[in-house]
Tab-separated table of C-alpha atoms and ligand atoms in Angstrom:
chain	number	residue	atom	x	y	z
E	227	MET	CA	-22.353	8.489	7.052
E	228	PHE	CA	-21.985	12.090	5.936
E	229	ASP	CA	-21.366	15.206	8.062
E	230	VAL	CA	-23.721	17.167	5.752
E	231	VAL	CA	-26.097	16.285	2.948
E	232	VAL	CA	-26.835	19.249	0.732
E	233	VAL	CA	-30.136	18.918	-0.990
E	234	GLY	CA	-29.995	20.729	-4.363
E	235	GLY	CA	-27.143	21.506	-6.646
E	236	GLY	CA	-27.994	24.964	-7.947
E	237	PRO	CA	-25.838	27.999	-7.027
E	238	ALA	CA	-26.831	27.834	-3.290
E	239	GLY	CA	-26.320	24.048	-2.924
E	240	ALA	CA	-23.205	23.765	-5.063
E	241	THR	CA	-21.537	26.583	-3.194
E	242	ALA	CA	-22.415	25.103	0.241
E	243	ALA	CA	-21.142	21.683	-0.862
E	244	GLU	CA	-17.915	23.105	-2.170
E	245	ASP	CA	-17.174	25.189	0.866
E	246	LEU	CA	-18.043	22.292	3.249
E	247	ALA	CA	-15.796	19.915	1.350
E	248	ARG	CA	-12.915	22.471	1.355
E	249	SER	CA	-13.382	22.743	5.164
E	250	GLY	CA	-12.748	19.004	5.483
E	251	ALA	CA	-16.401	17.830	5.999
E	252	ARG	CA	-17.752	14.571	4.445
E	253	VAL	CA	-20.419	16.117	2.225
E	254	ALA	CA	-22.945	14.805	-0.242
E	255	MET	CA	-24.702	17.016	-2.888
E	256	LEU	CA	-28.025	15.561	-3.991
E	257	ASP	CA	-29.513	17.012	-7.237
E	258	ARG	CA	-32.130	15.606	-9.471
E	259	ALA	CA	-30.419	16.823	-12.662
E	260	GLY	CA	-31.881	16.907	-16.099
E	261	ARG	CA	-33.551	20.355	-15.959
E	262	ILE	CA	-32.103	23.731	-16.813
E	263	LYS	CA	-33.094	26.385	-14.290
E	264	PRO	CA	-35.225	29.082	-15.983
E	265	CYS	CA	-33.247	32.229	-15.393
E	266	GLY	CA	-32.155	35.457	-16.975
E	267	GLY	CA	-28.632	34.740	-15.972
E	268	ALA	CA	-27.499	38.242	-15.083
E	269	ILE	CA	-24.677	38.349	-12.481
E	270	PRO	CA	-22.787	41.216	-10.932
E	271	PRO	CA	-19.054	41.682	-10.875
E	272	ARG	CA	-18.964	41.019	-7.136
E	273	LEU	CA	-20.167	37.500	-7.735
E	274	ILE	CA	-17.541	36.895	-10.402
E	275	ALA	CA	-14.864	38.081	-8.034
E	276	ASP	CA	-15.987	36.518	-4.740
E	277	PHE	CA	-16.804	33.146	-6.253
E	278	HIS	CA	-13.962	32.950	-8.813
E	279	ILE	CA	-16.015	32.564	-11.971
E	280	PRO	CA	-13.914	32.113	-15.043
E	281	ASP	CA	-14.257	34.140	-18.194
E	282	SER	CA	-15.351	31.001	-20.061
E	283	GLN	CA	-18.646	31.105	-18.216
E	284	ILE	CA	-19.502	34.635	-19.222
E	285	VAL	CA	-21.484	34.510	-22.463
E	286	ALA	CA	-22.116	38.293	-22.690
E	287	ARG	CA	-20.828	41.436	-21.064
E	288	ILE	CA	-23.448	44.111	-20.595
E	289	ARG	CA	-22.377	47.756	-20.787
E	290	THR	CA	-25.704	49.600	-20.731
E	291	ALA	CA	-29.013	49.094	-18.963
E	292	ARG	CA	-32.107	50.528	-20.705
E	293	MET	CA	-35.022	51.397	-18.577
E	294	ILE	CA	-38.353	51.681	-20.590
E	295	SER	CA	-41.360	53.361	-19.139
E	296	PRO	CA	-45.122	52.735	-19.761
E	297	THR	CA	-45.062	55.620	-22.310
E	298	GLN	CA	-41.941	53.997	-24.020
E	299	ARG	CA	-39.502	56.568	-22.740
E	300	ALA	CA	-36.122	54.882	-22.748
E	301	VAL	CA	-33.411	55.938	-20.257
E	302	ASP	CA	-29.942	54.432	-20.919
E	303	ILE	CA	-27.795	53.906	-17.939
E	304	PRO	CA	-24.118	53.295	-18.808
E	305	ILE	CA	-22.439	50.720	-16.686
E	306	GLU	CA	-19.263	52.431	-15.516
E	307	ASN	CA	-16.118	50.593	-14.426
E	308	GLY	CA	-17.211	47.170	-15.439
E	309	PHE	CA	-19.983	45.085	-16.896
E	310	VAL	CA	-22.887	42.981	-15.890
E	311	GLY	CA	-22.031	39.334	-16.714
E	312	MET	CA	-24.437	36.916	-18.375
E	313	VAL	CA	-24.272	33.190	-17.717
E	314	ASP	CA	-26.078	30.269	-19.271
E	315	ARG	CA	-27.511	28.327	-16.361
E	316	GLU	CA	-27.225	25.031	-18.286
E	317	HIS	CA	-23.449	25.371	-18.138
E	318	PHE	CA	-22.976	27.562	-15.090
E	319	ASP	CA	-24.774	25.251	-12.632
E	320	GLU	CA	-22.842	22.210	-13.984
E	321	PHE	CA	-19.632	24.142	-13.652
E	322	LEU	CA	-20.423	24.868	-9.946
E	323	ARG	CA	-21.428	21.224	-9.293
E	324	THR	CA	-18.254	19.850	-10.948
E	325	ARG	CA	-16.159	22.266	-8.851
E	326	ALA	CA	-17.919	21.080	-5.696
E	327	VAL	CA	-17.069	17.473	-6.617
E	328	GLU	CA	-13.481	18.386	-7.382
E	329	ALA	CA	-13.252	19.940	-3.927
E	330	GLY	CA	-14.320	16.585	-2.407
E	331	ALA	CA	-18.114	16.550	-2.315
E	332	GLU	CA	-19.792	13.348	-3.283
E	333	ARG	CA	-22.469	13.713	-5.914
E	334	LEU	CA	-25.804	11.894	-5.663
E	335	THR	CA	-28.177	12.089	-8.533
E	336	GLY	CA	-31.862	11.613	-7.632
E	337	THR	CA	-34.957	13.183	-6.214
E	338	PHE	CA	-35.179	14.194	-2.526
E	339	LEU	CA	-38.162	12.364	-0.977
E	340	ARG	CA	-38.041	13.020	2.800
E	341	ILE	CA	-35.982	13.271	5.943
E	342	GLU	CA	-36.199	10.267	8.324
E	343	ARG	CA	-35.074	10.364	11.989
E	344	GLU	CA	-35.051	6.959	13.804
E	345	GLY	CA	-33.062	5.749	16.844
E	346	GLY	CA	-30.781	8.719	16.927
E	347	THR	CA	-29.864	8.738	13.247
E	348	THR	CA	-31.035	11.140	10.528
E	349	ALA	CA	-31.175	10.188	6.851
E	350	VAL	CA	-32.020	11.984	3.660
E	351	VAL	CA	-34.200	9.606	1.654
E	352	TYR	CA	-34.050	10.065	-2.176
E	353	ARG	CA	-35.001	8.250	-5.321
E	354	ASP	CA	-31.870	7.342	-7.157
E	355	LYS	CA	-32.077	8.453	-10.775
E	356	ALA	CA	-30.257	5.489	-12.398
E	357	SER	CA	-31.849	2.616	-10.354
E	358	ARG	CA	-35.133	4.309	-9.510
E	359	GLU	CA	-34.675	2.789	-6.100
E	360	GLU	CA	-35.130	4.650	-2.768
E	361	ARG	CA	-31.738	5.253	-1.093
E	362	ARG	CA	-30.805	6.654	2.331
E	363	ALA	CA	-27.927	9.054	2.963
E	364	VAL	CA	-27.212	9.084	6.645
E	365	THR	CA	-25.981	12.402	7.938
E	366	ARG	CA	-25.499	14.734	10.869
E	367	LEU	CA	-26.772	17.867	9.197
E	368	ILE	CA	-28.781	18.888	6.163
E	369	VAL	CA	-28.521	22.013	3.996
E	370	GLY	CA	-31.871	22.636	2.174
E	371	ALA	CA	-30.898	24.297	-1.125
E	372	ASP	CA	-33.611	22.818	-3.343
E	373	GLY	CA	-34.890	26.038	-4.758
E	374	ALA	CA	-38.180	27.868	-4.633
E	375	ARG	CA	-41.077	25.730	-3.294
E	376	SER	CA	-38.403	23.771	-1.439
E	377	ASP	CA	-39.610	20.413	-0.075
E	378	VAL	CA	-37.011	20.657	2.715
E	379	ALA	CA	-38.261	24.081	3.746
E	380	ARG	CA	-41.897	23.018	3.667
E	381	ALA	CA	-41.171	19.995	5.850
E	382	GLU	CA	-38.690	21.472	8.249
E	383	VAL	CA	-38.899	25.234	8.808
E	384	PRO	CA	-41.960	27.228	10.096
E	385	GLY	CA	-43.286	29.434	7.183
E	386	GLY	CA	-41.411	27.374	4.580
E	387	ASP	CA	-44.723	26.461	2.920
E	388	ARG	CA	-45.948	30.038	2.708
E	389	ILE	CA	-43.239	32.075	1.078
E	390	PRO	CA	-44.826	34.641	-1.388
E	391	TYR	CA	-43.808	34.412	-5.002
E	392	VAL	CA	-44.007	35.971	-8.384
E	393	ILE	CA	-44.120	33.613	-11.321
E	394	ALA	CA	-41.423	34.471	-13.880
E	395	TYR	CA	-41.693	33.256	-17.514
E	396	HIS	CA	-39.196	33.638	-20.263
E	397	GLU	CA	-38.354	32.400	-23.675
E	398	ILE	CA	-34.816	31.623	-24.736
E	399	ILE	CA	-34.440	32.672	-28.391
E	400	ALA	CA	-31.760	32.733	-31.040
E	401	ALA	CA	-30.469	36.310	-30.983
E	402	PRO	CA	-30.095	38.251	-34.156
E	403	ALA	CA	-26.349	38.230	-35.015
E	404	GLY	CA	-24.829	41.670	-34.407
E	405	GLY	CA	-28.080	43.164	-33.152
E	406	THR	CA	-30.780	45.285	-34.786
E	407	ALA	CA	-32.194	48.772	-34.340
E	408	ASP	CA	-34.014	47.676	-31.185
E	409	TYR	CA	-31.796	44.821	-29.925
E	410	ASP	CA	-28.223	45.518	-28.780
E	411	PRO	CA	-26.185	42.503	-27.649
E	412	ASP	CA	-24.355	44.510	-25.067
E	413	ARG	CA	-27.551	46.135	-23.510
E	414	CYS	CA	-30.073	44.815	-21.114
E	415	ASP	CA	-33.613	46.183	-21.486
E	416	VAL	CA	-35.859	46.403	-18.407
E	417	ILE	CA	-39.454	47.214	-19.176
E	418	TYR	CA	-41.710	48.860	-16.573
E	419	ASP	CA	-45.149	48.680	-18.056
E	420	GLY	CA	-48.419	47.601	-16.543
E	421	LYS	CA	-49.491	45.994	-19.760
E	422	ILE	CA	-46.427	43.728	-19.585
E	423	SER	CA	-46.439	43.214	-15.830
E	424	PRO	CA	-48.842	44.914	-13.378
E	425	ASP	CA	-46.549	44.329	-10.418
E	426	PHE	CA	-43.064	43.396	-11.556
E	427	TYR	CA	-41.202	44.059	-14.909
E	428	GLY	CA	-40.256	42.625	-18.303
E	429	TRP	CA	-36.769	42.116	-19.663
E	430	VAL	CA	-34.676	41.415	-22.775
E	431	PHE	CA	-31.258	40.014	-21.641
E	432	PRO	CA	-28.735	39.123	-24.378
E	433	HIS	CA	-26.726	35.929	-23.947
E	434	GLY	CA	-24.310	35.996	-26.877
E	435	ALA	CA	-25.900	33.691	-29.526
E	436	GLN	CA	-29.135	33.551	-27.425
E	437	ALA	CA	-31.279	35.909	-25.467
E	438	SER	CA	-33.716	35.663	-22.566
E	439	VAL	CA	-36.984	37.587	-23.043
E	440	GLY	CA	-39.557	37.447	-20.162
E	441	MET	CA	-41.449	38.942	-17.429
E	442	GLY	CA	-42.764	38.169	-13.890
E	443	THR	CA	-45.980	38.638	-11.957
E	444	GLY	CA	-47.643	37.550	-8.742
E	445	ILE	CA	-51.126	38.313	-10.082
E	446	ASP	CA	-53.396	35.427	-11.111
E	447	GLY	CA	-54.796	35.577	-14.594
E	448	VAL	CA	-52.063	37.686	-16.210
E	449	ASP	CA	-51.170	35.999	-19.496
E	450	LEU	CA	-47.416	35.551	-19.334
E	451	LYS	CA	-47.013	34.188	-22.792
E	452	ARG	CA	-48.915	37.040	-24.311
E	453	ALA	CA	-46.845	39.575	-22.405
E	454	THR	CA	-43.633	37.930	-23.577
E	455	ALA	CA	-44.942	37.950	-27.157
E	456	ALA	CA	-45.468	41.701	-26.759
E	457	LEU	CA	-41.958	42.116	-25.467
E	458	ARG	CA	-40.548	40.196	-28.403
E	459	HIS	CA	-42.555	42.256	-30.821
E	460	ALA	CA	-41.433	45.602	-29.330
E	461	ALA	CA	-37.803	44.493	-29.540
E	462	GLY	CA	-38.149	43.200	-33.094
E	463	LEU	CA	-37.514	39.600	-31.948
E	464	THR	CA	-40.769	37.918	-33.035
E	465	GLY	CA	-39.228	36.145	-35.993
E	466	CYS	CA	-36.245	34.681	-34.023
E	467	GLU	CA	-36.199	30.978	-33.394
E	468	THR	CA	-37.524	30.039	-29.965
E	469	ILE	CA	-35.243	27.577	-28.277
E	470	ARG	CA	-36.999	27.062	-24.864
E	471	LYS	CA	-40.164	28.383	-23.129
E	472	GLU	CA	-40.160	27.997	-19.337
E	473	GLY	CA	-41.313	29.531	-16.157
E	474	ALA	CA	-40.550	29.193	-12.402
E	475	PRO	CA	-41.430	31.009	-9.142
E	476	ILE	CA	-39.200	33.794	-7.694
E	477	PRO	CA	-39.521	34.134	-3.935
E	478	LEU	CA	-40.373	37.630	-2.728
E	479	LYS	CA	-39.431	37.483	1.016
E	480	PRO	CA	-36.693	35.818	3.107
E	481	LEU	CA	-38.056	33.592	5.843
E	482	ASP	CA	-37.737	34.811	9.403
E	483	LYS	CA	-35.944	31.618	10.375
E	484	TRP	CA	-33.713	29.438	8.192
E	485	ASP	CA	-32.971	26.523	10.455
E	486	ASN	CA	-35.116	24.013	12.357
E	487	ASP	CA	-33.365	24.227	15.747
E	488	ARG	CA	-32.175	20.653	15.125
E	489	ASP	CA	-30.177	19.659	12.124
E	490	THR	CA	-31.317	21.496	8.964
E	491	VAL	CA	-30.479	24.933	7.603
E	492	LEU	CA	-31.859	26.524	4.320
E	493	ALA	CA	-30.007	28.478	1.629
E	494	GLY	CA	-30.964	30.477	-1.465
E	495	ASP	CA	-34.458	30.470	-2.989
E	496	ALA	CA	-35.411	27.728	-0.376
E	497	ALA	CA	-35.048	30.349	2.263
E	498	GLY	CA	-36.916	32.932	0.122
E	499	VAL	CA	-33.828	34.949	-0.494
E	500	VAL	CA	-34.108	36.941	-3.705
E	501	ALA	CA	-33.586	40.736	-3.909
E	502	PRO	CA	-36.899	42.560	-3.997
E	503	SER	CA	-37.444	44.966	-7.009
E	504	SER	CA	-34.885	43.139	-9.225
E	505	GLY	CA	-35.556	39.451	-8.538
E	506	GLU	CA	-31.790	39.004	-8.429
E	507	GLY	CA	-31.128	35.634	-6.817
E	508	ILE	CA	-27.909	33.972	-8.081
E	509	TYR	CA	-25.518	36.151	-6.049
E	510	TYR	CA	-27.702	35.889	-2.939
E	511	ALA	CA	-28.110	32.154	-3.422
E	512	MET	CA	-24.272	31.687	-3.545
E	513	VAL	CA	-23.830	33.925	-0.428
E	514	GLY	CA	-26.659	31.871	1.183
E	515	GLY	CA	-24.737	28.646	0.375
E	516	ARG	CA	-21.552	30.060	1.829
E	517	VAL	CA	-23.185	31.242	5.115
E	518	ALA	CA	-25.054	27.942	5.394
E	519	ALA	CA	-21.751	26.129	5.038
E	520	THR	CA	-20.168	28.378	7.723
E	521	ALA	CA	-23.080	27.640	10.053
E	522	ALA	CA	-22.984	23.890	9.412
E	523	ALA	CA	-19.161	23.765	9.935
E	524	ALA	CA	-19.591	25.715	13.157
E	525	THR	CA	-22.259	23.269	14.403
E	526	LEU	CA	-20.188	20.194	13.472
E	527	ALA	CA	-17.266	21.699	15.418
E	528	SER	CA	-19.144	22.926	18.499
E	529	GLY	CA	-22.017	20.339	18.612
E	530	ARG	CA	-24.364	23.301	19.303
E	531	VAL	CA	-27.512	23.326	17.030
E	532	LYS	CA	-27.801	26.990	17.883
E	533	ASP	CA	-24.922	27.687	15.628
E	534	LEU	CA	-27.137	26.935	12.625
E	535	GLN	CA	-28.712	30.364	13.310
E	536	LEU	CA	-25.368	31.861	12.108
E	537	ALA	CA	-26.381	31.505	8.514
E	538	ARG	CA	-29.242	34.014	8.570
E	539	ARG	CA	-27.408	36.260	11.012
E	540	LEU	CA	-24.283	36.599	8.857
E	541	PHE	CA	-26.357	37.089	5.722
E	542	MET	CA	-28.594	39.801	7.154
E	543	LYS	CA	-25.700	41.620	8.748
E	544	GLU	CA	-24.381	42.276	5.244
E	545	HIS	CA	-27.538	42.482	3.141
E	546	LYS	CA	-30.504	43.615	5.324
E	547	THR	CA	-30.251	47.273	4.415
E	548	VAL	CA	-30.082	46.638	0.684
E	549	PHE	CA	-33.087	44.330	0.943
E	550	ARG	CA	-34.993	46.916	2.877
E	551	VAL	CA	-34.347	49.632	0.413
E	552	LEU	CA	-35.221	47.472	-2.563
E	553	ARG	CA	-38.455	46.275	-0.856
E	554	SER	CA	-39.631	49.851	-0.242
E	555	MET	CA	-38.738	50.731	-3.886
E	556	GLN	CA	-40.874	47.846	-5.137
E	557	ASP	CA	-43.744	48.726	-2.786
E	558	ALA	CA	-43.598	52.401	-3.863
E	559	TYR	CA	-42.990	52.192	-7.571
E	560	TYR	CA	-44.415	48.956	-8.916
E	561	LYS	CA	-47.983	49.898	-8.119
E	562	SER	CA	-49.250	51.733	-11.130
E	563	ASP	CA	-48.135	53.019	-14.511
E	564	GLU	CA	-47.988	56.611	-13.126
E	565	ARG	CA	-45.506	55.470	-10.446
E	566	ARG	CA	-43.549	53.374	-13.050
E	567	GLU	CA	-43.262	56.495	-15.126
E	568	ARG	CA	-41.834	58.377	-12.216
E	569	PHE	CA	-39.443	55.592	-11.455
E	570	VAL	CA	-37.987	55.678	-14.973
E	571	SER	CA	-37.823	59.458	-14.678
E	572	LEU	CA	-35.803	59.144	-11.505
E	573	CYS	CA	-33.352	56.894	-13.413
E	574	HIS	CA	-32.340	60.005	-15.487
E	575	ASP	CA	-30.575	61.247	-12.358
E	576	VAL	CA	-26.815	60.644	-12.505
E	577	ASP	CA	-26.660	60.188	-8.703
E	578	VAL	CA	-29.495	57.616	-8.849
E	579	GLN	CA	-27.654	55.754	-11.687
E	580	ARG	CA	-24.373	55.747	-9.928
E	581	LEU	CA	-25.705	54.669	-6.575
E	582	THR	CA	-28.021	51.943	-7.889
E	583	PHE	CA	-25.333	50.483	-10.090
E	584	GLU	CA	-22.665	50.702	-7.463
E	585	ALA	CA	-25.069	48.819	-5.088
E	586	TYR	CA	-25.818	46.242	-7.797
E	587	MET	CA	-22.275	45.768	-9.036
E	588	ASN	CA	-20.461	45.729	-5.644
E	589	LYS	CA	-23.352	44.895	-3.175
E	590	LYS	CA	-22.538	47.913	-1.016
E	591	LEU	CA	-24.355	51.092	-0.336
E	592	VAL	CA	-21.696	53.583	-0.844
E	593	LYS	CA	-21.271	55.827	2.238
E	594	ALA	CA	-18.729	58.233	0.744
E	595	ARG	CA	-21.438	60.299	-0.962
E	596	PRO	CA	-23.798	61.419	1.767
E	597	MET	CA	-25.066	64.458	-0.103
E	598	ALA	CA	-26.037	62.251	-3.132
E	599	HIS	CA	-28.106	60.151	-0.687
E	600	VAL	CA	-29.842	63.259	0.645
E	601	ARG	CA	-30.587	64.504	-2.874
E	602	ILE	CA	-31.969	61.185	-4.008
E	603	GLY	CA	-34.037	60.853	-0.785
E	604	LEU	CA	-35.610	64.278	-1.542
E	605	LYS	CA	-36.296	63.485	-5.181
E	606	ASN	CA	-37.779	60.195	-4.200
E	607	LEU	CA	-40.070	61.977	-1.766
E	608	ALA	CA	-40.962	64.591	-4.328
E	609	HIS	CA	-42.017	61.898	-6.859
E	610	LEU	CA	-43.994	59.868	-4.343
E	611	THR	CA	-45.884	62.910	-3.057
E	612	ARG	CA	-46.358	64.104	-6.719
E	613	LEU	CA	-44.568	67.474	-6.075
E	614	VAL	CA	-42.854	67.028	-9.373
E	615	PRO	CA	-44.654	66.432	-12.678
E	616	GLU	CA	-44.524	62.953	-14.203
E	617	THR	CA	-42.226	64.019	-17.063
E	618	TYR	CA	-39.521	65.309	-14.713
E	619	ALA	CA	-36.064	64.302	-16.006
M	117	LIG	C1	-37.378	33.333	-15.172
M	117	LIG	C2	-36.412	33.758	-14.071
M	117	LIG	C3	-35.386	34.723	-14.415
M	117	LIG	C4	-34.407	34.958	-13.402
M	117	LIG	N1	-33.407	35.785	-13.740
M	117	LIG	C5	-32.368	36.068	-12.784
M	117	LIG	C6	-31.288	36.830	-13.223
M	117	LIG	O1	-31.154	37.356	-14.363
M	117	LIG	N2	-30.281	37.037	-12.263
M	117	LIG	C7	-30.369	36.527	-11.029
M	117	LIG	O2	-29.511	36.809	-10.241
M	117	LIG	N3	-31.393	35.781	-10.713
M	117	LIG	C8	-32.451	35.489	-11.532
M	117	LIG	N4	-33.368	34.682	-11.161
M	117	LIG	C9	-33.450	34.075	-9.813
M	117	LIG	C10	-32.468	32.913	-9.770
M	117	LIG	O3	-32.663	32.057	-10.860
M	117	LIG	C11	-32.570	32.119	-8.439
M	117	LIG	O4	-32.746	33.067	-7.349
M	117	LIG	C12	-31.482	31.186	-8.193
M	117	LIG	O5	-31.381	30.174	-9.203
M	117	LIG	C13	-31.549	30.493	-6.824
M	117	LIG	O6	-30.518	29.522	-6.726
M	117	LIG	P1	-30.756	28.269	-5.699
M	117	LIG	O7	-29.590	27.438	-5.758
M	117	LIG	O8	-31.294	28.732	-4.439
M	117	LIG	O9	-32.020	27.494	-6.368
M	117	LIG	P2	-32.055	26.801	-7.818
M	117	LIG	O10	-31.248	27.450	-8.786
M	117	LIG	O11	-33.555	26.602	-8.120
M	117	LIG	O12	-31.411	25.319	-7.584
M	117	LIG	C14	-32.129	24.366	-6.872
M	117	LIG	C15	-31.556	22.976	-7.230
M	117	LIG	O13	-32.192	22.085	-6.397
M	117	LIG	C16	-32.539	20.922	-7.282
M	117	LIG	N5	-33.749	20.322	-6.707
M	117	LIG	C17	-34.994	20.888	-6.462
M	117	LIG	N6	-35.786	20.012	-5.939
M	117	LIG	C18	-35.174	18.866	-5.755
M	117	LIG	C19	-35.482	17.564	-5.273
M	117	LIG	N7	-36.703	17.320	-4.808
M	117	LIG	N8	-34.562	16.562	-5.334
M	117	LIG	C20	-33.298	16.830	-5.763
M	117	LIG	N9	-32.921	18.068	-6.190
M	117	LIG	C21	-33.782	19.027	-6.246
M	117	LIG	C22	-32.706	21.481	-8.638
M	117	LIG	O14	-32.528	20.476	-9.616
M	117	LIG	C23	-31.837	22.655	-8.717
M	117	LIG	O15	-30.519	22.243	-9.296
M	117	LIG	C24	-34.455	34.344	-12.109
M	117	LIG	C25	-35.480	33.432	-11.826
M	117	LIG	C26	-36.453	33.053	-12.809
M	117	LIG	C27	-37.424	32.082	-12.480
């Protein structure tokens, strides 16, 4: 009998399991294992600090972000006072799972099948990886952290089967040692170009000895592999060895409700929680795991299922505004090449650079610079209403 079974051992599930184990709960973490999560692996300093990520997990430190427009204009944004960290999900996720087990969580390896409720008991039913047999883990509560297209969300939470997605595809390649004229191992390239992605963006993210090159789109019929080949060509990476080719959905919108008013609460991609515009999900998955653990612990202590609602409430209190701003940026600027050109132009602005990067790095909208906000707001408006020419810098 467990207090909580966490379904999924990615950043959301492993964080929830670790926090619950530390709070003294009897917790199991079920993960099917054997697959590396397709992911660019970029994480902000706030994550490294809040979740105590050791240096050994950081395979590259990024000091510049290069924004590239449809007409190939490049704007380099220096990352001041820190760096964007790069992790390899193969090792990062396993590190998080091991830490959860060391904190006291029991690890179950197998595939989630369903939740059964009979005679007042609830059980998570899964296929055990080693024996191939069906097993039951009896529990009081469940955290659904089984990623995008979550089976737990689909079965338990209204709307869980209708989360909108972009499909992201990337290739992990062997990076040219020391870099080239077009590839810098300390720089992330973000490519806004309708030929690469008509509704999202492409990227080249260095990972030390490897690099992730890919793009995302929610539009059917876009050839993801061809777009990625074009990205590799533009960055002079066509001849590099391809180590893996893989794709996965990135959810676009958090669900309105994360619990089932009974015994289950969602976290991370399962709840649709990825930042609009950027597709950043690792930090938000870990925060989601943390607030799900807080909500589950509160419910275990009080016996009130209503306390499961705490998860979404705590998350939104902190991140709602950033999500809203990023959503409107995506709606405004990812529509056409003309808008993308304007977006990259806007990135020339030092105030825009500082505020976006402060928001990314520290997950806070900085209130101390009200005039910068006003200036950015006006420039934004001028671009969207075409009061300034496209080549404004
Ligand atoms: C190509 C791509 C690039 C990305 N790049 C970035 C980036 O650079 N930075 C960033 O912050 N975010 C990025 N993201 C988003 C990020 O990867 C996700 O938001 C994040 O992994 C979500 O974490 P999670 O724990 O919620 O889900 P996941 O990481 O998907 O973990 C879910 C876990 O559940 C397990 N699981 C699933 N189903 C079952 C089942 N039936 N039974 C048992 N176990 C199950 C899986 O094995 C997995 O371990 C990217 C996503 C994609 C697709």
